[in-house]
Short mmCIF file of C-alpha atoms in Angstrom, two decimals:
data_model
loop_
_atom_site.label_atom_id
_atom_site.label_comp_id
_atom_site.label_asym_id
_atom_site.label_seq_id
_atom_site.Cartn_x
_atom_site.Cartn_y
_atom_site.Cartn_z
CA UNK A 59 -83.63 -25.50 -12.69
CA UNK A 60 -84.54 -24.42 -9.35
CA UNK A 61 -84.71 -20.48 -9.78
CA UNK A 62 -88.66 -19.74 -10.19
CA UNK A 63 -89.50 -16.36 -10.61
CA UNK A 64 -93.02 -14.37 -10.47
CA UNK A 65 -93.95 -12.38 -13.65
CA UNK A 66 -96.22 -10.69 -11.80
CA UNK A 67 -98.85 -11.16 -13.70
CA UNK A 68 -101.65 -12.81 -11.53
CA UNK A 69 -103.73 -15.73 -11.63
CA UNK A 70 -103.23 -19.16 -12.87
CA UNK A 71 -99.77 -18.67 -15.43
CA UNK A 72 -100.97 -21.72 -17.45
CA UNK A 73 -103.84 -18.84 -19.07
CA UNK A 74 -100.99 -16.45 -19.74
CA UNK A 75 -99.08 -15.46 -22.60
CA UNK A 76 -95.54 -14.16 -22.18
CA UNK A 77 -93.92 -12.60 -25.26
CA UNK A 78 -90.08 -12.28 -24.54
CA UNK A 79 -87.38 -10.26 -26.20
CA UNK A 80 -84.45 -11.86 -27.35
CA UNK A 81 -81.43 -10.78 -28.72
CA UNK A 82 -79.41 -13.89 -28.97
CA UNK A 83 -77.54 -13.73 -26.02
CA UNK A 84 -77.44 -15.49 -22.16
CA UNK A 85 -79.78 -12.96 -20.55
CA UNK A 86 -82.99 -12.79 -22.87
CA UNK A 87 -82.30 -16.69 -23.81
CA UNK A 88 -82.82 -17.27 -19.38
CA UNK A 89 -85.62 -15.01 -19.08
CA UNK A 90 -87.33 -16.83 -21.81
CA UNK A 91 -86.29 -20.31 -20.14
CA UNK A 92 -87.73 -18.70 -16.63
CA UNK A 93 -90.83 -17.49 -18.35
CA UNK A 94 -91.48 -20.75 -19.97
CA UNK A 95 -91.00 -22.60 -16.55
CA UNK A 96 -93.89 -20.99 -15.29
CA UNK A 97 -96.19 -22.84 -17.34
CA UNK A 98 -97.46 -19.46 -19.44
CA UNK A 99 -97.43 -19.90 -23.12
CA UNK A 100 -94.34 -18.11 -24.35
CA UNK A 101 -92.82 -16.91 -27.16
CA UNK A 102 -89.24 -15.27 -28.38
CA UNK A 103 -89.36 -12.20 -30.53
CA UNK A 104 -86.28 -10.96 -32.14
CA UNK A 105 -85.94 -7.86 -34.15
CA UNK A 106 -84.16 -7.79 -36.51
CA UNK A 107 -82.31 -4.08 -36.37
CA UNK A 108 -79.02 -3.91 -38.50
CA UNK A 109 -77.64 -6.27 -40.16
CA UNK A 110 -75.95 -5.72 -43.47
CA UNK A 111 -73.14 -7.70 -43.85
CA UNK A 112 -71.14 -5.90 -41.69
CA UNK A 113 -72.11 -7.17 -38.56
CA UNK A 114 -73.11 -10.95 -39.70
CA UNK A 115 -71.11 -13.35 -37.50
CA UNK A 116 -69.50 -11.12 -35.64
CA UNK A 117 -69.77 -11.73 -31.52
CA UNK A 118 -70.89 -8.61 -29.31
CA UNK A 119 -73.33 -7.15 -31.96
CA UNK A 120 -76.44 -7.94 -30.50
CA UNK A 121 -78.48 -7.64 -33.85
CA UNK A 122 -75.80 -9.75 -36.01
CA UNK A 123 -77.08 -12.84 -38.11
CA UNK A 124 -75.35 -14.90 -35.32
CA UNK A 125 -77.52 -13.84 -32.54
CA UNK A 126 -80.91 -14.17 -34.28
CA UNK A 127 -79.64 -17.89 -34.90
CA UNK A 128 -78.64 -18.36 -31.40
CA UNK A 129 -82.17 -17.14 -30.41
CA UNK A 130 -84.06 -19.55 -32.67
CA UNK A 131 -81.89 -22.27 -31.29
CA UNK A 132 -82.70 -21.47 -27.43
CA UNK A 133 -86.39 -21.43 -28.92
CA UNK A 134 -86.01 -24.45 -30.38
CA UNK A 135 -84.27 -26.53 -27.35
CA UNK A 136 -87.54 -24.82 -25.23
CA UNK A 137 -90.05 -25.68 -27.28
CA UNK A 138 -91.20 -22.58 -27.49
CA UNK A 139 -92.40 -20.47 -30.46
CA UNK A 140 -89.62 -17.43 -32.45
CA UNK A 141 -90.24 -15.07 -34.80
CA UNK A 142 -87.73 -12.61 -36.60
CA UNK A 143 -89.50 -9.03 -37.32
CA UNK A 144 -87.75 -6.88 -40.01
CA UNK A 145 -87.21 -3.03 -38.20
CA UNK A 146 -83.87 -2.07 -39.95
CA UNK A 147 -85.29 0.87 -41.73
CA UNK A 148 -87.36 2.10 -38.08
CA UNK A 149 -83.87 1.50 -36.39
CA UNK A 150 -81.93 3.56 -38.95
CA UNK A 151 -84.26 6.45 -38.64
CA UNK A 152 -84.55 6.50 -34.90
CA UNK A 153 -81.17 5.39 -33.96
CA UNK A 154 -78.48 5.45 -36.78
CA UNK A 155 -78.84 8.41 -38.16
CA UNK A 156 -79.55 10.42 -34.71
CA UNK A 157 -76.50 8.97 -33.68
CA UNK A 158 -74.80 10.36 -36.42
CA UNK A 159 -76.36 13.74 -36.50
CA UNK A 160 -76.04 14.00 -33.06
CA UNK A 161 -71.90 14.13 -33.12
CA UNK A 162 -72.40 16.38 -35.99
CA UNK A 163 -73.96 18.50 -33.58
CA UNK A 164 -71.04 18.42 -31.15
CA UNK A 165 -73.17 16.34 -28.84
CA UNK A 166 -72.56 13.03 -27.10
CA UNK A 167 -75.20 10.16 -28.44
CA UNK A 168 -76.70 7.43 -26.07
CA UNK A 169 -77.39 5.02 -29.05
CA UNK A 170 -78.95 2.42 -26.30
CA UNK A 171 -81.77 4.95 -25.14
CA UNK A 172 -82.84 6.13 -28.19
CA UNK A 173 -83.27 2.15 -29.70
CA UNK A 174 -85.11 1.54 -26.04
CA UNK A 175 -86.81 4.15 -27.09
CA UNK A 176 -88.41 3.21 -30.16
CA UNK A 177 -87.57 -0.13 -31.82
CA UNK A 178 -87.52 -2.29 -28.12
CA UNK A 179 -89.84 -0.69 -26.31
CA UNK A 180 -92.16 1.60 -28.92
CA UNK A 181 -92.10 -1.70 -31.63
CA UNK A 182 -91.56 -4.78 -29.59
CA UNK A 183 -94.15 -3.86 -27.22
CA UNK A 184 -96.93 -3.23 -30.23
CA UNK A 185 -95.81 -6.01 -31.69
CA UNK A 186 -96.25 -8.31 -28.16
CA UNK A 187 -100.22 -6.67 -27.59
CA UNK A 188 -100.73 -7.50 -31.39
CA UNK A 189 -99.77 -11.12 -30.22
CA UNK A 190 -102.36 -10.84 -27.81
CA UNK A 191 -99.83 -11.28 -25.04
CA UNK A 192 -100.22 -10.35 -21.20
CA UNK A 193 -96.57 -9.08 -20.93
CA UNK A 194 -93.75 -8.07 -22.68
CA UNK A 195 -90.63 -10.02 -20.95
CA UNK A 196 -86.53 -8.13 -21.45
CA UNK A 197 -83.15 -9.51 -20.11
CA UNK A 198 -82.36 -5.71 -18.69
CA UNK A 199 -80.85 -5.90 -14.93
CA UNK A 200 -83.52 -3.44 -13.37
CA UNK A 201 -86.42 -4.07 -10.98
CA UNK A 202 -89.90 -3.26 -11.71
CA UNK A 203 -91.33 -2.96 -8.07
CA UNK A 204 -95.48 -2.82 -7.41
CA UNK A 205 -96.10 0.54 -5.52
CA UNK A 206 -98.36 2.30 -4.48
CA UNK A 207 -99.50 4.56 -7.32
CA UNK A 208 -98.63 2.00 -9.76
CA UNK A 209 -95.54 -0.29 -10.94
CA UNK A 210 -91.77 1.60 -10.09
CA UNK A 211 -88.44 1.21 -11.90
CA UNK A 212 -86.01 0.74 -9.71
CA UNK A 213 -81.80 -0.46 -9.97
CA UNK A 214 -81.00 -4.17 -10.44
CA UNK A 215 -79.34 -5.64 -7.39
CA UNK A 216 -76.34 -6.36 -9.34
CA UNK A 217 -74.27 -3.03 -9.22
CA UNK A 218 -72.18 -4.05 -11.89
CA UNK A 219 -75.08 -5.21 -14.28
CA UNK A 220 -77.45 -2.53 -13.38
CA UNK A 221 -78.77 -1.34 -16.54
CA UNK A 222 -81.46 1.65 -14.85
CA UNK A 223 -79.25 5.04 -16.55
CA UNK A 224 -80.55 3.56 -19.92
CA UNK A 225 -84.08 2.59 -19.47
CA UNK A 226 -84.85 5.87 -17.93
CA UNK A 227 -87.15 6.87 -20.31
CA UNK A 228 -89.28 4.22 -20.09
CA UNK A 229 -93.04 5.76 -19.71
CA UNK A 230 -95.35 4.33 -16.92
CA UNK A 231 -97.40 2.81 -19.58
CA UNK A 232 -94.78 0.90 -21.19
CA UNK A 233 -93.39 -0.08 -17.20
CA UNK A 234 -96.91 -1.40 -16.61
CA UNK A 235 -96.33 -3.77 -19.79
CA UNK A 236 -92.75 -4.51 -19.02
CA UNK A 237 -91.21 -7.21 -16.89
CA UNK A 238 -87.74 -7.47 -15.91
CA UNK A 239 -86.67 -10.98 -14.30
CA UNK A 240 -83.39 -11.03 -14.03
CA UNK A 241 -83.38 -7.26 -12.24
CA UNK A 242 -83.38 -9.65 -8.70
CA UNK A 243 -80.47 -12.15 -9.91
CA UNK A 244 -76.65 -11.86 -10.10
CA UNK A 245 -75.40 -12.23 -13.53
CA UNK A 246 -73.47 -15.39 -12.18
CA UNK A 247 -76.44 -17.09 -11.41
CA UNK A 248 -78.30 -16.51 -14.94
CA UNK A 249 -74.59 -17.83 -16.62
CA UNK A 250 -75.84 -20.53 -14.14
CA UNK A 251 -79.14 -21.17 -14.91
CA UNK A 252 -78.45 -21.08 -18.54
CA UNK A 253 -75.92 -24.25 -18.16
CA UNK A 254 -78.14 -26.03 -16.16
CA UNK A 255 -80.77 -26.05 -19.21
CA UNK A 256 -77.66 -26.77 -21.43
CA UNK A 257 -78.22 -23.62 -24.09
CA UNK A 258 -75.91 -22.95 -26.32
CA UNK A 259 -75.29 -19.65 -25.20
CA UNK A 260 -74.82 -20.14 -21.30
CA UNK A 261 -70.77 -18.99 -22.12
CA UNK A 262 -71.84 -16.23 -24.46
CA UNK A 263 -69.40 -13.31 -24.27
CA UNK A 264 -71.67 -10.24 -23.18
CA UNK A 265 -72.06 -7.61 -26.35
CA UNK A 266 -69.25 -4.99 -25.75
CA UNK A 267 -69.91 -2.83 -29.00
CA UNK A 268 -72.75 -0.82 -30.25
CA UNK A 269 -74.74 -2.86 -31.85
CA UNK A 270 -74.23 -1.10 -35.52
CA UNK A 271 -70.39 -0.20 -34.67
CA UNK A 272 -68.86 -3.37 -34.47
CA UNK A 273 -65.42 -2.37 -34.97
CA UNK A 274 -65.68 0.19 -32.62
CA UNK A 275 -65.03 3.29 -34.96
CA UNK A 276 -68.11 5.66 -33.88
CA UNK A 277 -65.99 8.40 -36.12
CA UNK A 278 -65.48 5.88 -39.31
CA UNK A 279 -69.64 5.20 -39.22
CA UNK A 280 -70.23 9.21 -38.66
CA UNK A 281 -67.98 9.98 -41.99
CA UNK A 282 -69.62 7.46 -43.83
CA UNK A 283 -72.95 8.75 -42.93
CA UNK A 284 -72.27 12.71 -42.84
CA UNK A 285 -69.51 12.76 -44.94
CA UNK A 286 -68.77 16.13 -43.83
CA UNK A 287 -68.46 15.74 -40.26
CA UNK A 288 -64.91 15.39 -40.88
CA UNK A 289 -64.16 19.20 -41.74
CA UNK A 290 -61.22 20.16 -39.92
CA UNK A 291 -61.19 23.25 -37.78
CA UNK A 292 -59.45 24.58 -34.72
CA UNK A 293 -58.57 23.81 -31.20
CA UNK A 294 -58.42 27.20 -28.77
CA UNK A 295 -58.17 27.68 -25.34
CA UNK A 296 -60.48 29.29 -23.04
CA UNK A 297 -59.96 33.00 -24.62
CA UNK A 298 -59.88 31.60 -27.52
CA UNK A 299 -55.97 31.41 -28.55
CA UNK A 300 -55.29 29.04 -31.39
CA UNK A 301 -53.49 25.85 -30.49
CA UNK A 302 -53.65 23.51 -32.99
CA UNK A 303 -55.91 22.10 -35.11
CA UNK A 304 -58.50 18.90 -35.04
CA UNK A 305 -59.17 16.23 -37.72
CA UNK A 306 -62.86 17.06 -37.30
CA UNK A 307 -65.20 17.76 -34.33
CA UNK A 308 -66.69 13.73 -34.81
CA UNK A 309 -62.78 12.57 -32.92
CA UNK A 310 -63.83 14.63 -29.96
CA UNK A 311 -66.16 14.82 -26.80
CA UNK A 312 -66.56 16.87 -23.73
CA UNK A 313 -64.08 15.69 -21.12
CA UNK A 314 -61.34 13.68 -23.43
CA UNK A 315 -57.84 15.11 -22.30
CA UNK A 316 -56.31 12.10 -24.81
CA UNK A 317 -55.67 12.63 -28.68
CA UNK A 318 -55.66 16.35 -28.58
CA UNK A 319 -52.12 16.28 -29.90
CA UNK A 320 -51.27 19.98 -28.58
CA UNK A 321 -48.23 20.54 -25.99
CA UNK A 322 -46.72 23.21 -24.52
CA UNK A 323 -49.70 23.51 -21.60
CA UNK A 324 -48.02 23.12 -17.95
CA UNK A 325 -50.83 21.84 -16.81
CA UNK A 326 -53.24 18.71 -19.11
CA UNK A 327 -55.85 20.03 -20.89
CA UNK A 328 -59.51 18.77 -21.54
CA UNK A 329 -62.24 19.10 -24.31
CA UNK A 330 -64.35 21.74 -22.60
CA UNK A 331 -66.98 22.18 -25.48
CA UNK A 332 -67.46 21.55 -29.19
CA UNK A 333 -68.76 24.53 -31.02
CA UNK A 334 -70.17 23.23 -34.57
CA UNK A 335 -71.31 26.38 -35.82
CA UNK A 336 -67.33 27.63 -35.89
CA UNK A 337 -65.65 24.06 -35.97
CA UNK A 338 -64.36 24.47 -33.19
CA UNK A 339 -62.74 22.47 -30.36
CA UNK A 340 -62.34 23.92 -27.17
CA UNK A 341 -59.85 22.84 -24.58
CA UNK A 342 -58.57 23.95 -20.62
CA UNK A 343 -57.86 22.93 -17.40
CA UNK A 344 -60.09 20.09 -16.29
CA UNK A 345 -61.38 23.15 -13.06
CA UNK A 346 -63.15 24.11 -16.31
CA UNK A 347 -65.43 20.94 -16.75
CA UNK A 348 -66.91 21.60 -13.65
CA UNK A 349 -70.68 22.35 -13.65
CA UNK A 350 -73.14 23.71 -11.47
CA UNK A 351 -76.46 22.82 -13.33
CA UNK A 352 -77.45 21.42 -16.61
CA UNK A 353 -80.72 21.81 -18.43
CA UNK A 354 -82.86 19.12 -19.21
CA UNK A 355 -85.11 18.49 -22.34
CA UNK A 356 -87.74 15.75 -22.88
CA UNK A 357 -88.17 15.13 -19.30
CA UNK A 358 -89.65 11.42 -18.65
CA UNK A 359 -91.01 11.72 -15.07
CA UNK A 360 -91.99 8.52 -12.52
CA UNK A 361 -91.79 9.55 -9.90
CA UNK A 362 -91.67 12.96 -7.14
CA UNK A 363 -89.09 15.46 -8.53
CA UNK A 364 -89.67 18.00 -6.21
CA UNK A 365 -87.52 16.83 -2.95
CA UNK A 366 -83.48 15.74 -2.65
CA UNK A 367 -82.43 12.86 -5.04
CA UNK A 368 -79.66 11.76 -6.71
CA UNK A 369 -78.82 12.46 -10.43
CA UNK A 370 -76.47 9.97 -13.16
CA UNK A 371 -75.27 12.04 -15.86
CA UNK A 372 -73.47 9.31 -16.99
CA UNK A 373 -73.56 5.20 -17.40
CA UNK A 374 -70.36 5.08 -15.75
CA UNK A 375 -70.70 7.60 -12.92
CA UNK A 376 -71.95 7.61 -9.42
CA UNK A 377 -74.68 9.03 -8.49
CA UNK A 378 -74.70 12.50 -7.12
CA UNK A 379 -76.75 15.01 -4.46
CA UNK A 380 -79.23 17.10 -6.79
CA UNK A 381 -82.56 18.69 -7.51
CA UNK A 382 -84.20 20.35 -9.66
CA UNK A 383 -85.49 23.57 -10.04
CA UNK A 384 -88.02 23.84 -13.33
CA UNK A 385 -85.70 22.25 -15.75
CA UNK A 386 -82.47 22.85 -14.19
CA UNK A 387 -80.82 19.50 -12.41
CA UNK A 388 -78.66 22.07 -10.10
CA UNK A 389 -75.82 19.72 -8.28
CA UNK A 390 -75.28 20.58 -4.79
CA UNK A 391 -71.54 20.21 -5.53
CA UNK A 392 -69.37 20.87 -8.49
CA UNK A 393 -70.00 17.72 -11.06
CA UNK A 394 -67.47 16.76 -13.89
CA UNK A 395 -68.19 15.04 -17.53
CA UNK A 396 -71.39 16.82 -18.12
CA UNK A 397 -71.76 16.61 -21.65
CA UNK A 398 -74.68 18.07 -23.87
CA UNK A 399 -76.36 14.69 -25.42
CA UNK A 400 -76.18 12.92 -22.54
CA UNK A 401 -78.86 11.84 -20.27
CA UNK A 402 -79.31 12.85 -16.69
CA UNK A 403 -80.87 9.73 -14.88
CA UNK A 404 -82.61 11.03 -11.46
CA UNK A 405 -83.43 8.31 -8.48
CA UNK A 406 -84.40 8.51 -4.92
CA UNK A 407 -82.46 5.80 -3.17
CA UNK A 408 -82.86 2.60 -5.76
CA UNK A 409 -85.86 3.76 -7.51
CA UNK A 410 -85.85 5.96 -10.79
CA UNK A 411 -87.39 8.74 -10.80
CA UNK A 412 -86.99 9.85 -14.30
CA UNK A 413 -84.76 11.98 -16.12
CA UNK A 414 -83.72 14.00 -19.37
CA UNK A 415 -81.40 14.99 -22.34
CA UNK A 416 -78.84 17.52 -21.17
CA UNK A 417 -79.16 20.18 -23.74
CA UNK A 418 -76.87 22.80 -21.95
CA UNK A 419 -74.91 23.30 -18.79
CA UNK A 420 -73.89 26.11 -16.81
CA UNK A 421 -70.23 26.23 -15.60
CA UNK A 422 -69.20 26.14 -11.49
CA UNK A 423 -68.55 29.39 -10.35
CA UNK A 424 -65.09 28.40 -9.39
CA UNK A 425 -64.34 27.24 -13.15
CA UNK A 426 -65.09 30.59 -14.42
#
């Protein structure tokens, strides 16, 4: 293996100690391989997050018994150090059932950000300092960059693996523990890499599911959770008008035209908002998704908010002009799929700046 990469840590590596995530899959299983290359002392921590039968053996969840096999046996063919840390009961708390009470709410859940929030990088990074270790090591695709007020976040130069709209609220002190290796590297390259050293897992499929979802049926977990998130209720238009009814607002989010099973509309219509205090759904034309501004909550800031940037408001989307004015993101044009429970990443250029939970928006004057 000829890919060497700096861990930015200083010094002679050989009087290091590098404690690296690892879920199982190709990406932590390299960075642990690349981390071990550099002569530091390193070891693989797995946590253990949700795993009760339903999710044992079964390929793209990242917490499944599978995985935390596949990690001990990358450990193993290192010769490196693995240990399994119980945090199913943290996880449920902080991820689970805020993912459930969050479409119960009528709001859009980032499951991902809320478990980087608190099991990955709240737990694993005690649990690395309690190992007495000099860094905490993560497969994410992002860059942390050395600048000049301390380290940056910034996109991995993979578009396509760039992983920055869900580490956004990473906290400078946990980004000056952090390192990111494979934030530099095309994901063909680590699939690469990971053959070279012969690990089992170099043709791992990447995880596709939520971790605790995998089937896939976000509304099945929500009803078995909140049983009563299923209460059916009505779908209106704009003034109101009954046209139909829904199976329950859990089937629904802000900017789904599919599965409304309504007709008679000449034009398609679109989930516009979920109201859960009156059960209901409500649909128009997709003008009416468009948004002006959306306000933010629990703001994570690192960097300058008070100049142009761009803003993400969600994984999938481009970024856009914005700024922000006190806790409104204002777009400088008309932005579509803002959805309340969704985060709004902010970056200048490549670098993130920070961002925040959409808690409302504010409809484009043309939309109303």
């Amino acid at each position: 293996m000829e890919q060497m990469v700096d861990f930015q840590l200083g010094g002679d590596p050989r009087a290091r100690r590098i404690v690296v995530a690892m879920s199982g899959g190709v990406d932590s299983s390299v960075v642990a391989a690349l981390a071990h290359a550099t002569g530091a002392e390193t070891i693989g921590v797995t946590l253990q997050l949700y795993d009760h039968g339903e999710a044992v053996g079964r390929a793209g969840a990242c917490c499944a018994g599978r995985d935390i096999r596949d990690a001990r046996a990358v450990c193993d063919r290192l010769g490196i150090a693995h240990y399994v840390f119980d945090h199913e009961d943290s996880f449920r708390e902080q991820v689970v059932d805020r993912f459930a009470d969050e479409y119960l709410a009528g709001r859009t859940p980032i499951p991902c950000v809320q478990c980087n929030m608190g099991p990955k990088f709240t737990d694993l990074l005690k649990l690395a300092r309690d190992l007495g270790a000099d860094c905490l090591a993560t497969g994410h695709y992002v860059r942390r960059i050395a600048g000049p007020n301390g380290a940056e976040l910034h996109r991995g130069v993979d578009p396509a693996r760039d992983q920055s709209y869900f580490l956004f609220a990473t906290t400078q002190g946990q980004l000056d523990f952090l390192r990111f290796p494979l934030g530099a590297l095309p994901k063909t390259r680590v699939r690469e890499i990971a053959a070279e050293l012969g690990l089992g897992v170099a043709a791992k499929p990447d995880s596709q599911d939520i971790c605790f979802v995998p089937d896939g049926d976000y509304a099945g977990l929500v009803r078995k959770l909140r049983p009563e998130a299923d209460t059916r209720g009505d779908i209106v238009d704009l003034s109101g008008a009954k046209l139909g009814e829904h199976r329950g607002l859990i089937h629904y989010t802000v900017g789904q035209r599919r599965g409304l099973e309504i007709g008679g509309s000449p034009e398609p219509l679109y989930v516009v908002r979920l109201e859960p205090d009156t059960k209901r759904v409500v649909v128009g034309p997709r003008i009416a998704l468009a948004v002006e501004a959306a306000q933010l909550t629990a703001m994570n800031v690192l960097g300058p908010l008070d100049g142009p940037l761009t803003a993400k408001v969600r994984s999938m989307a481009m970024p856009v002009p914005a700024r922000m004015v006190g806790d409104r993101l204002v777009f400088d044009a008309p932005e579509y799929g803002v959805a309340p429970g969704q985060a709004a990443v902010l970056y200048d250029g490549d670098r993130v700046l920070g961002g925040g939970w959409i808690a409302a928006t504010e409809a484009a004057r043309i939309a109303a």
